Tab-separated table of C-alpha atoms in Angstrom:
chain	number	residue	atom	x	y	z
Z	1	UNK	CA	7.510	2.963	69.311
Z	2	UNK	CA	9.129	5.740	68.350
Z	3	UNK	CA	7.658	9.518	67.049
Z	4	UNK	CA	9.046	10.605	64.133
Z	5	UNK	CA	9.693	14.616	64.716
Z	6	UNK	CA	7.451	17.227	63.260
Z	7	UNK	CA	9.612	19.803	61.032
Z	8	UNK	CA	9.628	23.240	62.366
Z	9	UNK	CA	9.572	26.186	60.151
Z	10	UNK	CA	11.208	29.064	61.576
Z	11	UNK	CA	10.406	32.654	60.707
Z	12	UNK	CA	13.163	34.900	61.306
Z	13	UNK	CA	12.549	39.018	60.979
Z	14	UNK	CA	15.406	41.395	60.668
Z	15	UNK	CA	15.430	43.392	64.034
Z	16	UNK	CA	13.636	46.460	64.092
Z	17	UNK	CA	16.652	49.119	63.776
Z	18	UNK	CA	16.634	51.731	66.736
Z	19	UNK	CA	15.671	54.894	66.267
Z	20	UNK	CA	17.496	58.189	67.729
Z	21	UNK	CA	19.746	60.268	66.976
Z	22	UNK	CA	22.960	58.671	65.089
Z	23	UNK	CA	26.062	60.554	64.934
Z	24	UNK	CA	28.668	60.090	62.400
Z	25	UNK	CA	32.560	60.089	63.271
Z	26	UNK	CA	32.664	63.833	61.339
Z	27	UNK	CA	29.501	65.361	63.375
Z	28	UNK	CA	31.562	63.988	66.572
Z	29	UNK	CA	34.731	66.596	65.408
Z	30	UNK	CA	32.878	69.084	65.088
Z	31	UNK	CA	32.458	70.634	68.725
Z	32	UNK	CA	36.185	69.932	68.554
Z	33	UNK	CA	36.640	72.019	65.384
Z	34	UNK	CA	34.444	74.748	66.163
Z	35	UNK	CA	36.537	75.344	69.658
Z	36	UNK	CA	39.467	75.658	68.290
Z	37	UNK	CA	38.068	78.093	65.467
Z	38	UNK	CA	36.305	80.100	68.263
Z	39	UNK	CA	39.484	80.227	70.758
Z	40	UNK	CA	42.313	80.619	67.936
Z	41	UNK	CA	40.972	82.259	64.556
Z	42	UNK	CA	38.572	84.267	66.056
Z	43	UNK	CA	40.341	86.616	68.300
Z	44	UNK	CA	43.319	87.024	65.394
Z	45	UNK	CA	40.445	88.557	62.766
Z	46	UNK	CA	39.459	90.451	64.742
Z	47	UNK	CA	42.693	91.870	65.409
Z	48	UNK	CA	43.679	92.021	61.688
Z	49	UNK	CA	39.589	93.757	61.810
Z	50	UNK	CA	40.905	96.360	64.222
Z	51	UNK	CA	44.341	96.659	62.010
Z	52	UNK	CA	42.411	98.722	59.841
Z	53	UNK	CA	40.695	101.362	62.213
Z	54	UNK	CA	42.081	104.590	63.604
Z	55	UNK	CA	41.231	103.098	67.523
Z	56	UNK	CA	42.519	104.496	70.457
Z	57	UNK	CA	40.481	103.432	73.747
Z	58	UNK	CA	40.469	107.122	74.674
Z	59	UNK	CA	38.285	107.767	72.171
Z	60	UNK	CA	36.431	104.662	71.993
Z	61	UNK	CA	33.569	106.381	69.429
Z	62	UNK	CA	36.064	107.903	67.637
Z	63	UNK	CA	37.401	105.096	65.004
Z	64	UNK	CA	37.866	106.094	61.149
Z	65	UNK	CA	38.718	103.440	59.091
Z	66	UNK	CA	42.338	104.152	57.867
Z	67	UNK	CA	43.132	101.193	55.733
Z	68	UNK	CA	46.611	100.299	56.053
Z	69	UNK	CA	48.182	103.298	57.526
Z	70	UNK	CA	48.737	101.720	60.507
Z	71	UNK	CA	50.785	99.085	59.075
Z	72	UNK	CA	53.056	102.194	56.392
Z	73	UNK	CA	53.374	103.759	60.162
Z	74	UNK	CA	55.048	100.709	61.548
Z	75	UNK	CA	56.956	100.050	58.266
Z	76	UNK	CA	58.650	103.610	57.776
Z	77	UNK	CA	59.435	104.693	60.964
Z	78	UNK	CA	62.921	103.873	61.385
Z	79	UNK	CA	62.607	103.460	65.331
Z	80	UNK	CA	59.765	100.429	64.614
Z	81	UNK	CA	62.859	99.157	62.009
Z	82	UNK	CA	65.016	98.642	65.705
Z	83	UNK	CA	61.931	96.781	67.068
Z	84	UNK	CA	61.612	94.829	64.287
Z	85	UNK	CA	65.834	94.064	64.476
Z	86	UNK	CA	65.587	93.584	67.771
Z	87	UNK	CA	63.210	90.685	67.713
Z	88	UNK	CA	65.026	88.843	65.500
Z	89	UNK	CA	68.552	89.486	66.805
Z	90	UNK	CA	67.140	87.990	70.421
Z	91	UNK	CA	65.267	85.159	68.399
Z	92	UNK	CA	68.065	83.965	66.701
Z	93	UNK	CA	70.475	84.998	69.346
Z	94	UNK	CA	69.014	82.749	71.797
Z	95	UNK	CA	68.059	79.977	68.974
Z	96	UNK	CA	71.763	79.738	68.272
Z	97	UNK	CA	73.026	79.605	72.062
Z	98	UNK	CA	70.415	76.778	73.588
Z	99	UNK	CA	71.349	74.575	69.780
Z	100	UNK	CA	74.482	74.671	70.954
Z	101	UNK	CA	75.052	74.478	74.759
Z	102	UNK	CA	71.830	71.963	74.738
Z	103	UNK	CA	73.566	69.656	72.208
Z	104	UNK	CA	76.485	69.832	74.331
Z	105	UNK	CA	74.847	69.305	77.071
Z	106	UNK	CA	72.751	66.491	75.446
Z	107	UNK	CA	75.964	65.097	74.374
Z	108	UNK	CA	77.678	64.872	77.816
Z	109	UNK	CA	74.074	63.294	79.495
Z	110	UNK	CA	73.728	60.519	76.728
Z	111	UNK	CA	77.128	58.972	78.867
Z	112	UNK	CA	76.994	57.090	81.780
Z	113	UNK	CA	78.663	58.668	85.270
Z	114	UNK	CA	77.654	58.855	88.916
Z	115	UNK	CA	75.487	61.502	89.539
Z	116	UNK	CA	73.966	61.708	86.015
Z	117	UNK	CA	70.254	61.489	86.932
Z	118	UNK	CA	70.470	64.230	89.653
Z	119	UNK	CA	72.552	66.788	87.053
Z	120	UNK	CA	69.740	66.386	84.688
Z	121	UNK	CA	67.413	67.237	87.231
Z	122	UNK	CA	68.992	70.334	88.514
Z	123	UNK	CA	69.474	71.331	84.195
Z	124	UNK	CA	65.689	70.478	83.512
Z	125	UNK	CA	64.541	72.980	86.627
Z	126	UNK	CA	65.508	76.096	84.633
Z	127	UNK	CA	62.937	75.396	81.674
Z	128	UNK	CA	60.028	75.639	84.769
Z	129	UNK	CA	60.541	78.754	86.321
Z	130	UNK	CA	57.921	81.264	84.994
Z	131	UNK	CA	59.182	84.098	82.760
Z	132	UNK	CA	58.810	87.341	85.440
Z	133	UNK	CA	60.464	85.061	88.095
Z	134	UNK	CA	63.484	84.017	86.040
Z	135	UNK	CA	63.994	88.415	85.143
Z	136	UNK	CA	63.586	88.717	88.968
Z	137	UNK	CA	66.478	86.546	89.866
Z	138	UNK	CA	68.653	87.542	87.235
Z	139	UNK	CA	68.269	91.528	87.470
Z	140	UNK	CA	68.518	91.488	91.428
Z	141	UNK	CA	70.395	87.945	92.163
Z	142	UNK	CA	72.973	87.761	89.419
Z	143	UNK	CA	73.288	91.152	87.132
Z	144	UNK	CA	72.893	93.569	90.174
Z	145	UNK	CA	75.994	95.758	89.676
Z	146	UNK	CA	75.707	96.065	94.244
Z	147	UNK	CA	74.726	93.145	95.468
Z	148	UNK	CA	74.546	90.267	92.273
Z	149	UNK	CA	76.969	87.343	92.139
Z	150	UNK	CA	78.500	88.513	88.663
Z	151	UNK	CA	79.862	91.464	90.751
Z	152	UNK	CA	80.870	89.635	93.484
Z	153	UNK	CA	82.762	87.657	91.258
Z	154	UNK	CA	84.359	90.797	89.589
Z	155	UNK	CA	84.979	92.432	92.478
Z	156	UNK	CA	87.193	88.330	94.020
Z	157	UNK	CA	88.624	89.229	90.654
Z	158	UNK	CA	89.866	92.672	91.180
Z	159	UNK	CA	87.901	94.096	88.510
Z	160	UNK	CA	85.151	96.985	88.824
Z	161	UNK	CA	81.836	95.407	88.478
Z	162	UNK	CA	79.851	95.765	85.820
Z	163	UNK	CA	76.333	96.868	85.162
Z	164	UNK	CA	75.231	94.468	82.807
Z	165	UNK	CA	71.838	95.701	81.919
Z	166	UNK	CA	72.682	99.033	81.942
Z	167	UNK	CA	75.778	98.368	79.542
Z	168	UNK	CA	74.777	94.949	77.915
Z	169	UNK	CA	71.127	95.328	77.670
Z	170	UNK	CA	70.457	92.772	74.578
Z	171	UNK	CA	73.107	90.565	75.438
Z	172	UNK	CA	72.185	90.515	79.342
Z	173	UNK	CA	68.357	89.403	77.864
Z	174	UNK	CA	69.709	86.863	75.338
Z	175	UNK	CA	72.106	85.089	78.134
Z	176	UNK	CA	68.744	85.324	80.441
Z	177	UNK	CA	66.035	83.538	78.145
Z	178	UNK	CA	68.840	80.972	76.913
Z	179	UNK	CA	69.310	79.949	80.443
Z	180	UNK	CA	65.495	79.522	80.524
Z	181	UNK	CA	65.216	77.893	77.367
Z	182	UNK	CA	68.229	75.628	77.249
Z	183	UNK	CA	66.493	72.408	79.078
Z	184	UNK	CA	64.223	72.542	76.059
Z	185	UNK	CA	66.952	72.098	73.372
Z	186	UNK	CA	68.268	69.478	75.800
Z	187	UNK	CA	66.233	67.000	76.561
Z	188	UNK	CA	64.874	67.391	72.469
Z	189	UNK	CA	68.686	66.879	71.402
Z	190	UNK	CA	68.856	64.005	74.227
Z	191	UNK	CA	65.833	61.898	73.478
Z	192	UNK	CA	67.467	62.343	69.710
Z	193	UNK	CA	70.656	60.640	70.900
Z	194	UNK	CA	69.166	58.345	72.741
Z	195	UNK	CA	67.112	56.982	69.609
Z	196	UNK	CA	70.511	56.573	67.830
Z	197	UNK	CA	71.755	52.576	67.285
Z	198	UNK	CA	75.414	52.109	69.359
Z	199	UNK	CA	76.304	49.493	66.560
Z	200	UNK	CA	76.357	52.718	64.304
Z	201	UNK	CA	79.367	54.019	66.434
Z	202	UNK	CA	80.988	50.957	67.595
Z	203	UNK	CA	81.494	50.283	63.331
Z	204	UNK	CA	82.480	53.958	63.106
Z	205	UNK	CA	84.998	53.319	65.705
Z	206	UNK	CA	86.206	49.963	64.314
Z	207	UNK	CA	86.685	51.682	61.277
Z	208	UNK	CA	88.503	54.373	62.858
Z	209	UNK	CA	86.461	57.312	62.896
Z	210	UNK	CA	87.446	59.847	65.139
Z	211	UNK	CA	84.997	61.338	67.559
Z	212	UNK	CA	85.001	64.800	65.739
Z	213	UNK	CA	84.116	62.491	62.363
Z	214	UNK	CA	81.643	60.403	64.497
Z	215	UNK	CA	79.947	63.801	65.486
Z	216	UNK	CA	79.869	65.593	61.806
Z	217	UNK	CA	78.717	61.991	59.501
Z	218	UNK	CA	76.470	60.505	62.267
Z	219	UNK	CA	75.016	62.017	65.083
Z	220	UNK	CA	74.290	65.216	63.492
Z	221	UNK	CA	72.899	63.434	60.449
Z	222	UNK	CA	70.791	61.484	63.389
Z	223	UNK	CA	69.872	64.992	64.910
Z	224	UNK	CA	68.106	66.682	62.070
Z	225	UNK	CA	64.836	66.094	62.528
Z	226	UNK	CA	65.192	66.797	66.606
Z	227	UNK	CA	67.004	69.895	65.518
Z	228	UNK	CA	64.163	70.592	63.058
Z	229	UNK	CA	61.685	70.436	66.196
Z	230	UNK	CA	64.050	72.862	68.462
Z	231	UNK	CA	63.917	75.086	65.557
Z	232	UNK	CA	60.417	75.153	65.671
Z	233	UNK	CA	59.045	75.472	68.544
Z	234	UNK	CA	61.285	77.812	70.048
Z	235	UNK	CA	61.292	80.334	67.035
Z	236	UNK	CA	57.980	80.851	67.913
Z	237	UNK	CA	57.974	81.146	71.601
Z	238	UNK	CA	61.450	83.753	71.289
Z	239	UNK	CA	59.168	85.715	68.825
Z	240	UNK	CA	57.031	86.054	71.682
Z	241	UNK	CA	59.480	86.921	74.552
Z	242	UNK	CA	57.598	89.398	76.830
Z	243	UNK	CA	57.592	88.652	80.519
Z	244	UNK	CA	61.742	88.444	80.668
Z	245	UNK	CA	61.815	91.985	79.148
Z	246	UNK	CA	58.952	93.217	81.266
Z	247	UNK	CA	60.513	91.732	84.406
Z	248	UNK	CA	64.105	92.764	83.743
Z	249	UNK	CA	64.877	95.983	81.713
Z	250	UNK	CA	61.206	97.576	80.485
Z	251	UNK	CA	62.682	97.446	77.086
Z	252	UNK	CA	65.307	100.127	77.717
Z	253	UNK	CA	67.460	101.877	78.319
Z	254	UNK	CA	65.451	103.823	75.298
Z	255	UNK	CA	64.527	100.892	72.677
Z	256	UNK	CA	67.658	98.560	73.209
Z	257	UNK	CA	65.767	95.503	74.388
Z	258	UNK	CA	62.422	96.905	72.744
Z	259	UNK	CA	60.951	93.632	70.897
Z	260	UNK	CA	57.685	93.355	68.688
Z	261	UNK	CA	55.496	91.805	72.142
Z	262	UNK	CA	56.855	94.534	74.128
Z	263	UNK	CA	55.863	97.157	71.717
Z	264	UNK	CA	52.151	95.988	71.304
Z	265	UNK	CA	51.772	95.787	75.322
Z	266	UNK	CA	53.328	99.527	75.108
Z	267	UNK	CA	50.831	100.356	72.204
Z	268	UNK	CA	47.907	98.653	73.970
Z	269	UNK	CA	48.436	99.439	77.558
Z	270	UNK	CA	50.036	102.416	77.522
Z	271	UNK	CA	49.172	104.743	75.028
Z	272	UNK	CA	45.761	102.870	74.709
Z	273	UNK	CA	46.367	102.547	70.683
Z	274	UNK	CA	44.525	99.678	69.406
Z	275	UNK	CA	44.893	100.279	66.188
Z	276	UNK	CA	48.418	100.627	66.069
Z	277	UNK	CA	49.147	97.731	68.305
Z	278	UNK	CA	46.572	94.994	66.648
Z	279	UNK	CA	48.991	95.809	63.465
Z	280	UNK	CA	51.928	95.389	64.870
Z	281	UNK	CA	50.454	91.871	66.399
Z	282	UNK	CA	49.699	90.673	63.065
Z	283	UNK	CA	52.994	91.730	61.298
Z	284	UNK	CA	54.193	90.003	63.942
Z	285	UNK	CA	52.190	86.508	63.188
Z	286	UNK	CA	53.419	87.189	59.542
Z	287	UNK	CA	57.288	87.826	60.931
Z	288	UNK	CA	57.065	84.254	62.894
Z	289	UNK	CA	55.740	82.158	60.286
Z	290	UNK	CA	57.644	83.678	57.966
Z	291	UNK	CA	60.818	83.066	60.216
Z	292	UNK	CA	59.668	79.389	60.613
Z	293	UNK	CA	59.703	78.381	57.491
Z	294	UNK	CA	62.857	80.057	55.835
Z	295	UNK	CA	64.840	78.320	59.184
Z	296	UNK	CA	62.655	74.469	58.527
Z	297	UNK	CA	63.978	75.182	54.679
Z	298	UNK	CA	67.314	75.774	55.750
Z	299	UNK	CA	67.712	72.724	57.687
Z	300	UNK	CA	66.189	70.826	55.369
Z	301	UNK	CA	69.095	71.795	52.687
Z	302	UNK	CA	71.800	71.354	55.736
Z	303	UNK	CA	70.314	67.500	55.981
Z	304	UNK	CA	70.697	66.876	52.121
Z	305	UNK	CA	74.155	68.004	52.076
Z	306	UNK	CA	74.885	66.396	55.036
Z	307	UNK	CA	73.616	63.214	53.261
Z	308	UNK	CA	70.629	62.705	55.715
């Protein structure tokens, strides 16, 4: 005997939804957001804010709102005009030389050779040595016109040695930060290379390209955008070169190596003119992004012509 089975009905309810608090992907940015707005755009307002006042520290309740006469100060006198030349001559001074002796370099570590991993070891260690420790060794271990090795070299030579930062102030700096900043350039130019297909050069080669022609229609085609980031990034770190010239020469002899950061730490720190100095730090925001952009432009024309 069988029992025929009773039919069921089943009731299902939709599950009661939880209740709390329920954060959306935009609310979770936010703490994010307002960090960076707090840490970054805060601190520069103000100093535009202070831009405006006639504030020196030794008067702290003494502060007259001047407008922009701190910034006509910095713009007409002619020995702010060096300042301003001499930042750029060390920015793009120094731009120029790690482009060039990092593509080189870049160029001669993409190649395979005994001994290749431990040379671009010993190149890299440059780019990690803090700024005040790489003017130390320079000024007393290689400049010093007594005891450096670029005398005792003159001197093996049979030449009188030569005080370089005495006589070559700018040009002692510029050598100094590009053999800081040339490992950067490097290993940007490098990983570049590395990116670039070999059947590109093997059917340059077949076809009879020379290496100079290999160079000018492919790699540096290849390069641009790596170039682009060198550019970039180390425009505005030279704009803000401080500890080297701290370290090394003080910004002298008079205003030779004398460069916008310099100035505002002089302004600041010295003379206690906050006024004077918070302008100076914001034409100097202006100067880099300014700087930036004309240099991103030009490269961007050098890749079209280049047919990139």
């Amino acid at each position: 005997m069988t029992v025929a089975a009773t039919p069921t009905t089943v009731t299902t309810t939709a599950p009661t939804p939880k209740r709390g608090l329920r954060l959306t992907p935009a609310a979770l940015i936010w703490p994010a957001l307002l960090y960076l707005i707090t840490t970054t755009q805060v601190p520069f307002f103000m100093t535009v804010y202070y831009s405006f006042f006639r504030y020196n520290l030794v008067e702290p309740d003494n502060r007259p709102f001047v407008g922009l006469a701190n910034y006509a100060n910095l713009l007409t006198n002619p020995e702010n005009f060096r300042i301003v030349v001499n930042t750029l001559v060390l920015a793009l001074g120094t731009l120029l030389l790690t482009l060039i002796i990092g593509g080189a370099m870049a160029l001669l570590l993409n190649r395979d050779f005994p001994g290749r991993a431990l040379l671009r070891t010993v190149m890299i260690s440059s780019f990690l040595v803090m700024p005040i420790v790489t003017a130390v060794i320079w000024k007393n271990m290689l400049l010093n016109p007594v005891s450096g090795f670029f005398s005792w070299v003159t001197l093996r030579l049979g030449l009188q040695p030569v005080d370089f930062l005495a006589q070559y102030p700018m040009g002692s700096v510029i050598a100094m930060i590009t053999w800081e900043w040339m490992p950067f350039a490097m290993l940007i130019l490098l990983t570049g290379l590395q990116s670039l297909p070999d059947d590109q050069l093997e059917a340059a080669r077949l076809d009879g390209a020379s290496p100079l022609q290999e160079f000018q229609h492919i790699v540096l085609p290849h390069w641009s955008q790596a170039i682009q980031v060198v550019v970039l990034m180390e425009t505005i770190a030279l704009l803000q070169v401080y500890g080297e010239i701290y370290g090394s020469t003080s910004g002298g002899p008079g205003l030779a190596t004398t460069n916008l950061p310099y100035f505002i730490y002089q302004k600041a720190f010295a003379e206690y003119n906050i006024g004077l100095a918070s302008a100076a730090g914001v034409l100097t925001v202006v100067l880099t992004n300014i700087l930036a952009v004309y240099l991103l432009r030009f490269m961007s024309r050098s890749k079209s012509s280049l047919g990139g």
